[in-house]
Coordinates of C-alpha atoms (C1' of nucleotides) in Angstrom, one line a residue:
Chain A
M1 CA -0.2 -0.1 -0.1
R2 CA 1.4 3.4 -0.9
L3 CA 0.1 5.6 2.1
S4 CA -0.4 8.6 -0.6
Q5 CA -3.8 6.4 -1.9
F6 CA -4.5 5.4 1.5
H7 CA -6.9 7.5 4.4
L8 CA -4.5 7.7 7.1
A9 CA -6.1 10.0 9.4
T10 CA -4.1 10.7 12.3
V11 CA -4.8 13.3 15.3
K12 CA -2.7 14.8 17.2
E13 CA -6.1 16.4 19.6
V14 CA -8.1 13.7 21.5
P15 CA -11.4 14.6 23.6
A16 CA -10.8 15.1 27.4
D17 CA -13.1 12.2 29.1
A18 CA -11.0 9.7 26.2
E19 CA -9.8 8.2 29.4
I20 CA -7.8 5.1 29.0
T21 CA -4.1 4.7 26.5
S22 CA -6.2 2.7 24.1
H23 CA -9.6 4.3 23.5
R24 CA -7.0 7.7 22.9
L25 CA -4.0 6.1 20.6
M26 CA -7.4 4.1 18.4
L27 CA -8.6 7.8 18.1
R28 CA -5.4 9.5 17.7
A29 CA -4.4 6.8 14.8
G30 CA -7.2 7.1 13.6
M31 CA -8.5 3.5 13.7
I32 CA -12.0 4.3 14.7
R33 CA -14.1 7.2 15.0
R34 CA -17.4 7.4 17.3
L35 CA -20.9 7.8 16.0
A36 CA -23.1 7.3 19.3
S37 CA -22.4 6.5 22.5
G38 CA -20.6 2.7 22.4
L39 CA -20.8 2.6 18.9
Y40 CA -18.1 3.4 16.6
T41 CA -16.6 3.5 13.3
W42 CA -13.8 1.1 11.7
S43 CA -11.6 3.1 9.5
P44 CA -9.7 1.2 6.9
L45 CA -6.9 1.5 9.7
G46 CA -8.7 0.0 12.2
L47 CA -10.0 -2.4 9.8
R48 CA -7.3 -4.3 8.8
V49 CA -5.9 -4.7 12.0
M50 CA -9.8 -6.7 13.3
R51 CA -9.5 -8.6 10.1
K52 CA -6.0 -9.9 11.2
V53 CA -7.5 -10.7 14.5
E54 CA -10.1 -11.9 13.0
Q55 CA -8.2 -14.0 10.6
I56 CA -6.3 -16.1 13.0
V57 CA -9.3 -16.8 15.2
R58 CA -10.7 -17.9 12.1
E59 CA -7.8 -20.6 10.8
E60 CA -8.1 -21.6 14.7
M61 CA -11.5 -22.8 15.0
D62 CA -11.2 -24.3 11.1
R63 CA -8.4 -26.1 12.1
A64 CA -10.2 -27.2 15.7
G65 CA -13.0 -28.7 13.5
A66 CA -15.6 -26.0 14.4
L67 CA -17.7 -25.0 10.7
E68 CA -18.2 -21.3 10.6
M69 CA -22.3 -20.3 9.5
L70 CA -23.6 -16.8 9.9
M71 CA -27.0 -16.1 11.7
P72 CA -28.6 -13.5 11.4
S73 CA -28.2 -10.5 13.5
I74 CA -32.0 -9.7 14.4
Q75 CA -34.0 -12.5 16.0
P76 CA -37.3 -13.2 17.1
K77 CA -39.2 -12.3 20.2
E78 CA -40.7 -16.1 19.8
L79 CA -37.3 -18.0 20.3
W80 CA -36.3 -15.4 22.9
E81 CA -39.9 -16.3 24.7
E82 CA -39.4 -19.6 24.7
T83 CA -35.9 -19.5 26.7
G84 CA -37.7 -16.9 29.3
R85 CA -34.8 -15.0 28.4
W86 CA -36.6 -11.9 26.6
Q87 CA -37.8 -10.5 30.3
K88 CA -34.7 -12.3 31.6
F89 CA -32.2 -10.7 30.1
G90 CA -33.8 -6.8 31.1
D91 CA -32.8 -3.9 29.2
Q92 CA -29.5 -4.4 27.7
L93 CA -31.5 -6.8 25.0
L94 CA -32.4 -4.2 22.1
K95 CA -36.2 -4.6 21.1
I96 CA -37.1 -3.8 17.6
T97 CA -40.3 -3.4 16.4
D98 CA -40.7 -3.7 12.6
R99 CA -43.8 -2.4 10.6
K100 CA -46.5 -5.4 10.8
Q101 CA -45.5 -4.7 15.1
Q102 CA -43.8 -7.7 15.3
E103 CA -41.1 -8.0 18.1
F104 CA -37.4 -8.7 17.7
C105 CA -34.1 -7.8 19.1
Y106 CA -30.7 -7.6 17.9
G107 CA -28.6 -10.2 19.3
P108 CA -27.0 -9.9 22.0
T109 CA -25.7 -13.7 21.6
H110 CA -27.1 -16.7 19.8
E111 CA -27.8 -19.7 21.7
E112 CA -31.4 -19.3 21.0
V113 CA -31.2 -18.7 17.2
I114 CA -28.2 -22.0 16.8
T115 CA -30.1 -23.5 19.0
D116 CA -32.9 -23.5 16.3
F117 CA -31.3 -24.4 13.7
A118 CA -29.6 -27.5 15.5
R119 CA -33.0 -28.8 16.6
N120 CA -33.9 -28.9 12.9
E121 CA -31.1 -29.9 11.5
L122 CA -29.7 -32.6 14.0
K123 CA -31.3 -35.6 14.1
S124 CA -29.0 -38.5 14.9
Y125 CA -26.4 -39.2 18.0
R126 CA -24.2 -40.0 14.8
Q127 CA -23.8 -36.4 13.3
L128 CA -22.9 -35.7 16.4
P129 CA -20.4 -34.0 18.8
I130 CA -20.4 -30.9 16.3
V131 CA -19.3 -27.5 16.4
F132 CA -20.8 -24.4 15.1
Y133 CA -19.3 -20.8 14.9
Q134 CA -20.0 -17.6 13.3
I135 CA -17.4 -14.2 13.2
Q136 CA -20.7 -11.2 13.9
T137 CA -22.0 -7.9 14.9
K138 CA -23.6 -7.9 18.5
F139 CA -25.4 -5.2 20.4
R140 CA -25.4 -5.2 23.7
D141 CA -27.1 -2.1 26.0
E142 CA -24.7 -1.9 27.8
F143 CA -25.4 0.1 31.3
R144 CA -22.2 2.4 31.0
P145 CA -21.1 2.3 27.2
R146 CA -17.1 3.4 28.2
F147 CA -13.5 3.0 27.0
G148 CA -14.0 2.9 23.3
V149 CA -14.5 0.0 21.7
M150 CA -13.6 -2.1 25.0
R151 CA -16.9 -1.7 26.6
A152 CA -19.1 -0.6 23.1
R153 CA -22.8 -1.6 22.6
E154 CA -22.1 -2.5 19.0
F155 CA -18.8 -4.8 19.0
L156 CA -17.7 -8.0 16.7
M157 CA -17.5 -11.3 18.3
K158 CA -16.9 -15.1 17.2
D159 CA -18.9 -17.3 19.0
A160 CA -18.9 -21.0 18.9
Y161 CA -21.5 -23.4 20.5
S162 CA -21.1 -27.3 20.3
F163 CA -23.6 -29.8 20.3
H164 CA -23.2 -33.7 22.4
L165 CA -25.2 -36.5 23.7
S166 CA -23.2 -36.7 26.7
Q167 CA -20.9 -34.8 29.4
E168 CA -18.0 -36.8 28.0
S169 CA -18.1 -35.5 24.4
L170 CA -18.9 -31.7 25.8
A171 CA -15.7 -32.2 27.9
E172 CA -13.6 -33.5 25.0
T173 CA -15.1 -30.9 23.3
Y174 CA -14.1 -28.0 25.8
A175 CA -10.9 -29.1 25.8
A176 CA -10.0 -28.7 22.5
M177 CA -11.5 -25.2 22.1
Y178 CA -9.5 -24.0 25.4
Q179 CA -6.2 -25.4 23.6
A180 CA -7.4 -23.4 19.7
Y181 CA -8.0 -20.0 22.4
V182 CA -4.3 -21.2 23.7
R183 CA -2.9 -21.2 20.2
I184 CA -5.3 -18.0 19.5
F185 CA -4.6 -16.0 21.9
T186 CA -0.7 -17.0 21.8
R187 CA -0.8 -16.4 17.7
L188 CA -1.5 -12.9 18.7
G189 CA 1.1 -12.0 20.5
L190 CA -0.8 -11.2 23.9
T191 CA 0.1 -11.8 28.0
F192 CA -2.9 -13.7 28.8
R193 CA -3.7 -16.2 31.5
A194 CA -6.7 -18.9 31.4
V195 CA -9.3 -18.7 34.5
Q196 CA -11.3 -20.7 35.7
A197 CA -14.9 -18.0 36.1
D198 CA -17.8 -18.7 37.8
T199 CA -20.5 -20.0 36.0
G200 CA -23.3 -18.1 37.2
A201 CA -27.0 -18.6 37.0
I202 CA -26.6 -20.9 34.5
G203 CA -25.1 -23.0 36.6
G204 CA -23.0 -25.4 34.2
N205 CA -19.7 -28.0 34.6
A206 CA -16.8 -25.6 34.2
S207 CA -16.4 -22.1 32.2
H208 CA -12.8 -20.4 31.7
E209 CA -12.1 -16.8 30.5
F210 CA -8.9 -16.0 28.6
Q211 CA -7.8 -12.9 29.9
V212 CA -5.5 -10.3 28.7
I213 CA -3.1 -9.0 31.8
A214 CA -2.8 -5.1 31.5
D215 CA -4.0 -2.6 34.4
A216 CA -6.5 -1.2 32.2
G217 CA -8.0 -4.7 33.0
E218 CA -12.3 -4.2 34.6
D219 CA -11.8 -8.0 35.9
A220 CA -9.6 -8.9 39.2
I221 CA -8.2 -11.9 38.6
A222 CA -6.3 -14.5 41.0
F223 CA -3.5 -16.3 40.2
S224 CA -0.5 -18.7 42.0
D225 CA 3.4 -17.9 42.1
G226 CA 3.9 -21.6 42.8
S227 CA 1.0 -23.4 39.6
D228 CA -1.0 -22.9 37.3
Y229 CA -4.1 -22.1 39.7
A230 CA -5.7 -18.7 38.4
A231 CA -9.6 -17.7 38.8
N232 CA -11.6 -15.0 38.3
L233 CA -11.7 -13.0 41.7
E234 CA -15.2 -13.5 42.2
K235 CA -14.6 -18.0 41.9
A236 CA -11.5 -18.1 43.8
E237 CA -12.1 -19.5 46.8
A238 CA -10.3 -18.6 50.4
L239 CA -9.3 -21.6 51.7
A240 CA -10.3 -22.2 55.5
P241 CA -7.3 -21.3 58.3
T242 CA -5.3 -23.6 59.8
S243 CA -5.1 -22.6 62.6
Q244 CA -7.5 -22.8 65.4
R245 CA -9.9 -20.8 66.8
P246 CA -7.9 -19.7 70.7
A247 CA -10.0 -20.0 73.8
P248 CA -11.2 -16.7 74.9
A249 CA -9.2 -14.5 77.2
I250 CA -10.9 -11.9 77.8
A251 CA -14.1 -10.6 79.3
L252 CA -17.1 -8.8 76.8
Q253 CA -17.2 -5.3 77.2
R254 CA -18.6 -2.4 76.1
V255 CA -16.6 0.7 75.0
D256 CA -17.9 4.1 73.4
T257 CA -17.2 4.4 69.8
P258 CA -19.6 7.6 69.7
A259 CA -18.7 8.4 66.4
Q260 CA -16.9 5.8 64.8
K261 CA -18.8 3.6 62.1
T262 CA -15.8 2.2 59.8
I263 CA -13.8 0.0 60.6
A264 CA -10.6 2.1 59.9
E265 CA -12.1 4.4 62.8
V266 CA -13.5 1.6 65.0
S267 CA -10.0 -0.1 65.1
A268 CA -7.8 3.1 65.1
F269 CA -10.3 4.5 67.4
L270 CA -9.2 1.3 70.1
K271 CA -5.9 0.6 68.9
V272 CA -6.2 -2.8 67.2
S273 CA -6.2 -4.3 64.7
P274 CA -8.4 -4.3 62.1
Q275 CA -7.6 -8.3 61.7
Q276 CA -9.1 -8.1 65.2
C277 CA -12.1 -7.0 64.0
V278 CA -15.6 -8.5 62.9
K279 CA -17.3 -7.0 60.2
T280 CA -21.3 -7.7 60.6
L281 CA -23.5 -7.2 57.2
L282 CA -26.9 -7.5 57.0
V283 CA -28.3 -8.8 53.7
R284 CA -31.9 -9.7 52.8
G285 CA -32.3 -13.2 52.9
R286 CA -34.6 -15.2 51.0
D287 CA -36.7 -15.3 54.6
G288 CA -35.7 -12.0 56.3
L289 CA -32.8 -10.5 58.0
V290 CA -29.5 -12.8 57.6
A291 CA -25.9 -11.2 59.3
L292 CA -22.9 -12.2 57.4
C293 CA -20.2 -11.6 59.4
L294 CA -16.6 -11.2 58.3
R295 CA -12.9 -10.0 59.3
G296 CA -12.3 -6.4 59.1
D297 CA -9.8 -6.4 56.8
H298 CA -11.7 -8.9 54.6
E299 CA -14.4 -8.0 51.8
I300 CA -17.7 -9.7 51.2
N301 CA -17.8 -11.5 47.8
A302 CA -21.0 -11.2 46.6
V303 CA -20.8 -14.0 43.7
K304 CA -19.9 -16.2 46.9
A305 CA -22.9 -14.7 49.2
G306 CA -25.4 -15.5 46.2
K307 CA -24.6 -19.0 46.7
L308 CA -25.6 -19.6 50.3
A309 CA -29.6 -21.2 50.7
E310 CA -30.5 -18.6 52.8
L311 CA -29.9 -15.9 50.1
P312 CA -31.6 -15.2 46.9
D313 CA -28.7 -15.1 43.9
E314 CA -28.0 -11.4 44.1
S315 CA -28.0 -10.1 48.0
V316 CA -29.3 -6.7 48.1
L317 CA -28.2 -5.4 51.6
A318 CA -30.8 -4.4 53.7
S319 CA -31.9 -0.3 54.4
E320 CA -31.0 1.2 57.2
E321 CA -34.5 1.3 58.4
E322 CA -34.9 -2.6 58.0
I323 CA -31.8 -2.6 60.7
L324 CA -33.4 -0.2 62.7
A325 CA -35.8 -1.8 62.9
A326 CA -34.4 -5.4 63.4
T327 CA -31.3 -4.1 65.6
G328 CA -32.2 -0.6 67.3
A329 CA -28.9 0.3 66.0
R330 CA -27.4 1.7 62.4
P331 CA -25.4 1.0 60.2
G332 CA -21.9 0.5 61.3
F333 CA -22.7 -0.6 65.3
I334 CA -24.0 -3.8 64.0
G335 CA -22.3 -6.6 65.2
P336 CA -23.2 -10.2 65.8
V337 CA -23.2 -10.2 69.7
G338 CA -27.0 -9.9 71.0
L339 CA -28.5 -9.9 67.7
P340 CA -32.3 -11.1 67.6
D341 CA -32.6 -15.0 67.3
S342 CA -34.2 -14.2 63.9
I343 CA -31.5 -13.5 62.1
P344 CA -29.2 -16.0 60.9
V345 CA -25.4 -15.6 61.8
I346 CA -23.1 -17.2 58.8
V347 CA -19.8 -16.4 59.1
D348 CA -16.8 -16.5 57.0
R349 CA -13.7 -18.9 57.7
D350 CA -11.2 -16.5 59.2
A351 CA -14.0 -14.5 61.2
A352 CA -14.8 -18.1 63.0
V353 CA -11.4 -18.6 63.9
L354 CA -11.1 -15.0 65.9
A355 CA -10.9 -14.3 69.9
D356 CA -11.7 -11.9 71.9
F357 CA -12.6 -9.2 68.9
V358 CA -14.3 -6.4 68.1
C359 CA -17.3 -5.7 66.9
G360 CA -20.2 -3.8 66.7
A361 CA -23.1 -3.7 70.2
N362 CA -26.6 -3.5 68.2
V363 CA -26.4 -0.1 70.2
D364 CA -25.3 3.5 68.9
G365 CA -22.2 4.9 69.3
I366 CA -21.0 1.5 71.3
H367 CA -18.7 -1.4 70.5
C368 CA -17.5 -4.6 71.6
T369 CA -14.5 -6.1 72.8
G370 CA -13.4 -9.4 74.2
A371 CA -16.3 -10.6 72.0
N372 CA -16.2 -14.5 71.3
W373 CA -18.4 -17.1 69.8
D374 CA -20.2 -19.6 71.3
R375 CA -19.6 -17.7 74.3
D376 CA -21.3 -14.4 73.4
A377 CA -21.9 -14.7 69.8
R378 CA -24.1 -17.3 67.7
V379 CA -23.0 -19.0 64.6
S380 CA -25.6 -20.6 62.4
R381 CA -22.9 -21.9 60.4
I382 CA -19.2 -21.0 58.4
A383 CA -18.8 -20.6 55.1
D384 CA -16.1 -18.7 52.5
L385 CA -17.7 -15.3 51.7
R386 CA -15.1 -13.5 51.2
S387 CA -12.7 -12.4 48.0
V388 CA -9.3 -13.8 48.7
V389 CA -6.7 -11.5 49.1
D390 CA -2.3 -10.8 48.0
G391 CA -0.7 -13.9 49.7
D392 CA -3.1 -15.9 50.6
L393 CA -2.5 -19.2 50.6
S394 CA -3.4 -21.0 46.8
P395 CA -6.1 -23.4 47.1
D396 CA -4.6 -25.9 45.4
G397 CA -1.6 -26.4 48.1
N398 CA 0.7 -25.1 45.6
G399 CA 1.9 -21.0 46.0
V400 CA 0.6 -18.1 47.0
L401 CA -2.2 -16.1 45.7
H402 CA -2.0 -12.6 43.7
I403 CA -4.4 -10.2 42.0
A404 CA -3.7 -8.6 38.8
R405 CA -5.8 -6.7 36.5
G406 CA -7.4 -8.7 33.3
I407 CA -9.5 -7.6 30.3
E408 CA -11.7 -10.9 28.8
V409 CA -11.1 -11.7 25.6
G410 CA -12.9 -15.2 25.3
H411 CA -14.6 -17.1 27.5
V412 CA -15.4 -20.6 27.7
F413 CA -18.7 -22.9 28.9
Q414 CA -20.3 -25.9 29.5
L415 CA -23.2 -25.2 29.2
G416 CA -25.1 -28.3 29.7
R417 CA -28.8 -28.6 28.7
K418 CA -30.3 -25.8 29.7
Y419 CA -30.9 -24.0 26.3
A420 CA -31.7 -27.6 24.5
E421 CA -33.9 -28.4 27.0
A422 CA -36.2 -25.2 26.7
L423 CA -36.3 -25.6 22.9
D424 CA -36.6 -29.1 22.8
A425 CA -33.3 -30.0 20.9
T426 CA -32.9 -33.6 21.0
V427 CA -31.5 -36.1 18.9
V428 CA -31.6 -40.1 19.0
D429 CA -29.3 -42.4 21.0
E430 CA -28.2 -45.6 19.7
T431 CA -31.6 -47.5 21.0
G432 CA -33.7 -44.7 18.9
K433 CA -35.0 -43.1 21.8
P434 CA -34.8 -38.9 21.8
Q435 CA -32.4 -37.5 23.7
V436 CA -31.9 -33.8 25.1
M437 CA -28.5 -32.6 23.7
T438 CA -25.7 -31.3 25.7
M439 CA -24.5 -28.1 24.9
G440 CA -20.9 -25.8 25.1
C441 CA -20.4 -21.9 24.0
Y442 CA -17.0 -20.4 23.4
G443 CA -16.9 -16.6 23.0
I444 CA -14.3 -14.3 21.3
G445 CA -14.4 -10.7 21.8
V446 CA -12.5 -10.0 18.3
S447 CA -12.9 -6.2 18.8
R448 CA -11.9 -6.0 22.2
I449 CA -8.8 -8.1 21.8
V450 CA -7.7 -4.9 19.4
A451 CA -8.1 -2.8 22.5
A452 CA -6.5 -5.3 24.8
A453 CA -3.3 -5.5 22.5
I454 CA -3.1 -1.7 23.2
E455 CA -3.6 -1.6 26.4
Q456 CA -1.2 -4.1 27.0
R457 CA 1.6 -2.8 24.1
H458 CA 2.0 0.3 23.7
D459 CA 4.4 3.6 24.7
D460 CA 4.5 7.8 24.9
A461 CA 4.5 7.8 20.6
G462 CA 2.2 5.1 20.3
I463 CA 1.4 1.5 19.4
I464 CA 3.1 -1.2 19.3
W465 CA 1.3 -4.2 17.6
P466 CA 2.9 -7.6 17.7
E467 CA 3.6 -8.5 14.1
A468 CA 0.4 -10.7 14.1
M469 CA -1.9 -7.9 14.6
A470 CA 0.1 -5.0 12.7
P471 CA -2.2 -3.2 9.4
W472 CA 1.6 -3.7 8.0
R473 CA 4.7 -5.4 8.8
V474 CA 7.2 -3.0 7.3
A475 CA 7.2 0.9 6.6
V476 CA 9.4 2.3 4.1
C477 CA 9.9 6.4 4.3
V478 CA 11.4 8.3 2.1
I479 CA 12.7 11.2 2.2
N480 CA 12.2 14.9 0.5
P481 CA 11.5 12.2 -2.3
K482 CA 10.3 15.4 -4.3
N483 CA 13.2 16.6 -4.2
V484 CA 15.6 14.6 -5.1
P485 CA 14.5 11.5 -7.9
A486 CA 17.1 9.1 -6.6
V487 CA 15.7 8.8 -3.3
A488 CA 11.9 8.4 -4.5
A489 CA 13.0 5.9 -6.8
A490 CA 15.0 3.9 -4.1
G491 CA 12.1 3.6 -1.9
E492 CA 9.8 2.0 -4.6
A493 CA 12.3 -0.2 -6.1
L494 CA 12.4 -1.6 -2.1
Y495 CA 9.1 -1.1 -1.6
Q496 CA 7.8 -3.7 -4.6
A497 CA 11.1 -6.0 -3.5
L498 CA 9.8 -6.6 -0.4
S499 CA 6.1 -7.0 -1.7
Q500 CA 7.0 -9.3 -4.2
R501 CA 8.7 -11.6 -1.1
G502 CA 5.1 -11.3 0.6
I503 CA 5.8 -8.8 3.1
E504 CA 3.2 -6.4 3.8
T505 CA 5.1 -3.1 3.5
V506 CA 3.5 0.6 3.6
L507 CA 5.6 3.1 1.6
D508 CA 5.4 6.6 2.9
D509 CA 5.7 8.8 -0.3
R510 CA 3.4 11.3 1.0
G511 CA 6.4 13.7 0.9
L512 CA 6.2 14.8 4.1
R513 CA 9.3 15.9 6.6
A514 CA 10.4 13.7 8.4
G515 CA 9.4 13.9 11.4
G516 CA 5.7 14.0 10.4
M517 CA 6.2 10.6 8.5
F518 CA 8.2 9.1 11.7
A519 CA 5.4 10.3 14.5
D520 CA 2.4 8.6 11.8
I521 CA 4.4 5.6 11.7
E522 CA 5.1 5.2 15.2
L523 CA 2.0 6.3 16.3
I524 CA 0.1 3.7 14.5
G525 CA 2.3 0.8 15.8
I526 CA 4.5 -0.7 12.4
P527 CA 6.8 -3.0 13.6
H528 CA 9.6 -2.5 11.0
R529 CA 10.6 1.0 9.9
V530 CA 12.9 1.6 7.1
V531 CA 14.4 5.3 6.1
V532 CA 15.2 5.4 2.5
S533 CA 17.1 9.1 2.2
E534 CA 20.2 10.8 0.3
R535 CA 22.6 10.2 3.1
G536 CA 21.6 6.3 3.0
L537 CA 22.2 6.2 -0.5
A538 CA 25.2 7.6 0.0
A539 CA 26.9 5.3 2.1
G540 CA 25.2 2.3 0.1
T541 CA 23.0 1.6 3.4
L542 CA 19.5 1.4 4.7
E543 CA 18.9 2.5 8.1
Y544 CA 16.1 0.1 9.7
R545 CA 14.4 0.6 13.5
A546 CA 12.1 -2.0 15.5
R547 CA 9.6 -0.2 16.9
E548 CA 10.3 -1.5 19.7
D549 CA 13.8 -0.2 20.1
S550 CA 15.2 3.3 20.7
E551 CA 18.3 3.1 17.8
S552 CA 18.6 2.7 13.6
R553 CA 20.8 0.8 12.6
A554 CA 21.9 0.6 8.8
L555 CA 21.6 -2.9 6.8
S556 CA 22.4 -4.1 3.9
Q557 CA 18.9 -4.9 1.4
E558 CA 20.1 -8.5 2.1
E559 CA 20.2 -7.6 5.7
L560 CA 17.2 -6.3 5.7
F561 CA 15.2 -9.3 4.2
S562 CA 16.8 -12.2 5.9
L563 CA 15.9 -10.1 9.5
L564 CA 12.1 -9.5 8.1
H565 CA 12.0 -13.8 6.7
Chain B
rC1 C1' -31.7 4.0 37.8
rG2 C1' -29.9 7.9 41.0
rG3 C1' -26.1 12.2 41.2
rG4 C1' -22.6 15.7 38.8
rG5 C1' -21.0 17.8 34.3
rU6 C1' -21.7 18.9 29.5
rA7 C1' -23.0 20.8 24.3
rU8 C1' -19.6 27.7 20.5
rA9 C1' -16.0 26.7 12.5
rG10 C1' -13.9 19.8 10.1
rC11 C1' -11.2 18.2 15.4
rU12 C1' -9.6 20.3 20.8
rC13 C1' -11.3 24.2 23.2
rA14 C1' -11.6 29.6 25.3
rG15 C1' -15.5 33.5 26.1
rU16 C1' -21.5 32.1 29.4
rC17 C1' -20.4 34.5 36.7
rU18 C1' -20.8 41.1 35.3
rG19 C1' -26.1 40.6 28.4
rG20 C1' -23.6 44.9 23.9
rU21 C1' -21.2 43.2 16.1
rA22 C1' -18.6 35.1 17.2
rG23 C1' -12.5 33.9 19.2
rA24 C1' -7.7 31.0 19.7
rG25 C1' -4.4 26.5 18.2
rC26 C1' -4.5 22.5 15.0
rG27 C1' -6.6 21.0 10.2
rU28 C1' -8.2 22.6 5.5
rU29 C1' -7.4 25.9 0.8
rG30 C1' -4.1 28.9 -2.4
rC31 C1' 1.1 31.9 -2.8
rG32 C1' 6.3 31.8 -1.0
rU33 C1' 10.3 30.2 1.6
rU34 C1' 11.9 25.3 3.6
rU35 C1' 12.9 19.9 3.6
rG36 C1' 15.9 13.8 9.2
rG37 C1' 11.9 14.4 14.4
rG38 C1' 4.6 16.7 14.1
rA39 C1' 8.2 24.0 9.9
rC40 C1' 7.9 29.3 8.9
rG41 C1' 5.5 33.6 6.2
rC42 C1' 1.2 36.3 3.7
rA43 C1' -3.8 35.6 2.7
rA44 C1' -8.5 32.7 2.5
rA45 C1' -12.7 29.8 3.6
rA46 C1' -15.1 27.7 7.6
rG47 C1' -20.0 28.4 12.9
rU48 C1' -28.6 28.6 12.6
rC49 C1' -23.3 29.5 19.4
rG50 C1' -27.5 21.2 21.0
rG51 C1' -33.5 21.9 19.7
rG52 C1' -37.8 24.4 21.2
rG53 C1' -40.0 28.6 24.1
rG54 C1' -39.7 33.1 27.8
rU55 C1' -37.3 37.8 29.6
rU56 C1' -35.0 42.1 27.6
rC57 C1' -34.1 48.0 23.3
rG58 C1' -30.8 44.0 23.1
rA59 C1' -28.9 37.0 24.6
rA60 C1' -23.9 32.6 23.1
rU61 C1' -24.5 34.5 28.0
rC62 C1' -30.4 34.9 32.7
rC63 C1' -35.0 31.7 33.1
rC64 C1' -38.1 27.2 31.1
rU65 C1' -38.1 22.7 28.6
rC66 C1' -36.5 18.6 25.5
rU67 C1' -32.9 15.9 23.3
rG68 C1' -27.2 14.5 23.0
rC69 C1' -22.7 12.9 25.6
rC70 C1' -19.7 12.7 29.6
rC71 C1' -18.4 11.2 34.6
rC72 C1' -19.6 9.2 39.4
rG73 C1' -22.3 4.9 42.1
rA74 C1' -24.9 -0.5 42.4
rC75 C1' -21.9 -4.0 48.3
rC76 C1' -20.5 0.9 52.0
rA77 C1' -21.0 -0.7 57.9

RNA sequence: CGGGGUAUAGCUCAGUCUGGUAGAGCGUUGCGUUUGGGACGCAAAAGUCGGGGGUUCGAAUCCCUCUGCCCCGACCA
C-alpha cells in the first residue's frame, strides 16, 4: 500500500474524556471514530487490524474442526420467549418492532438461534459432536458504555456452539476449544491467562475466561505463583485457616465509640488491628434478614454470598430502616453479639477463628471488645464468604495467590442442557430414543482484542503492535523524495522488492517532512521501519529500526530481507 | 436507574459568573520560503453558539423545557 493512496487520518488532539490509553491511541491513530454512545466506525486502518485478529481466530477454529456459518443479527421475540430470556435478559436487550408490529431484538448472543437451527438440522447421534461458529456483530445495550471499543454497545464477536449426546463428549470438545483459544492468543502475541470463572446462574459444569493482563482491565483475577491455578476473583476460593480458634482470654466489654462507624475508624480509635475486628453485613435473605460476618480487613464476595441457600442469587443490603427495626442500631454499630434469634449468623472461615474480637454492639455509639463466638455470639454456620487477597494460599495447595487486572477477551463454557431443553432440541440415540442434546458455548471478543492489545503494548509515541496484528509489518519512509528523484526511485524499488517477497509493506510516499512521517508510523505501531534517504543512498545502506528499539541501525538490503523473513 | 457535568468553526477548546456585532490552536485551501523528529511567512474559506420556548431595546451569556454526550455510584457498616 502506498500511503499517498490510503486514508491515514491521524490526529494530534483527542477528547478529554477518552480516558484509557487504548481508546486515546485508537482515536489518535484514526482507527475508529465515534458515531454515537458505544457505537464506532472502523476506518480502513482500524479494519485492517481487526481483520488480522479475525483471520487468526477463523484459522484456529477451522483447525479445531469447527464449522463457520452466519446467523441473522436480528432475532424474533418468540424464540427468546421459549427460553424465558426475553424478560430475563433485561434492558441490555435491544428490542425492535417492525412495520407489522412484530417484535424482534438485535442479537446480544445466539444461543436461541443456534439451538433452533440445531433442533431442525440435527436428528441423529451420528451427527454429533459438532461445533458451529460465526464471526458477527452483536449488540448489548450496556448500562455504561465506556473506554471506546473496550466496552462498546456494538462489537464484533466470534461465537461458537457445540452439540453433544453426553457430558464426556462435551468435555472433550471443551478441552479442544480451550486449546484452540490458547493457540489463538499465543499467535496474537498477547500476554494472557486462562482463569476459572464462575458459571453464574446458568449453572454449567465448567467455565474459563481468557484474560489479557493489563492494568486497565475491568476484572480482577487471582493466580498462584506456585502452580497453574488462576481464577476470577469472584470464583477464587479462600481456604479455611489452618489455625484453631484460641480460647477466650478476656471478658466481653462494651465501650463507647461515639462517631466511629467504619472498621478503619473503630480500629484506629480502639488501637486494635482491623484483623481483630468483625464486620457484620445485614442482607435481605430469602426469608428475612441474614447477618454475614467477616474479618475487618476482608471484603464480601457477592457471588459467593449469592450461592448461600439462605440468600437469593443477587443479595441486597438491608436498608438503614430495616437494620434499625431489626437491631435497634444504625449501620456502623451492628455486630453478632445479641442479635435477635430470628437472624441467622453466617460467619466467614477466617472470622470464625477469631477470639476476643471487636464488633458492633447493636447500640448506636457502642462497640464490644473481647467478644467470642459461642460464649457471646451465635454461629449459625461457617462458610467461604470473602474475596481472596494478595498473599492468601492457593486453593490447590501450591504457592501463594496474587491479584492482577485483566481484560476478558474469551470465554469458554459448558452450558449443559439448559437451552436444548427449553427449545426441545433432541437427537435419537443408539436405541432410537430421543435425547436432549448437551451444549457448550465459546466466545471471543474480536473488537475488544484490538483494544486489549494496545492496552498491553504501547509507549509514549503510540501503539506497538504484535507482528500478527499490525496493519502492515514494514513501513518504508522516503526522505524528501520530491527534490531527490533517486531517493524516490530507491524507495519505490525497495517497496516493490519487499512486496514481492510477500512482506506486507506500506510505502510512505506522502512527501512529508521526516518528523511528521516518523511520528505517524510510530503512532500507528508498524513493527519495522526502513528509512530511504540521500544519506543512506550515498553510503549504500538502509536505515532500519524496530518499533520497540530506540536506535536505528544500518543494514544492507540482503540483511533487511533476512531479518524480515 | 440515582447524582454531577457538558453541548460554541472539520477537530480540541476559550468566551457564559458581570447580556452589547463570534474567538484561539490544530486542520483545510492558495502563494512563497523550507525539507532527518509533528517547519515558517502571507492570504483565505469556515459557526442557525445542540433544539424549542421565555425575559430583554438587545441573549452564546439569564430563566424554563427537550435532546445528545461524558463522568461518578450499584455492596459501603
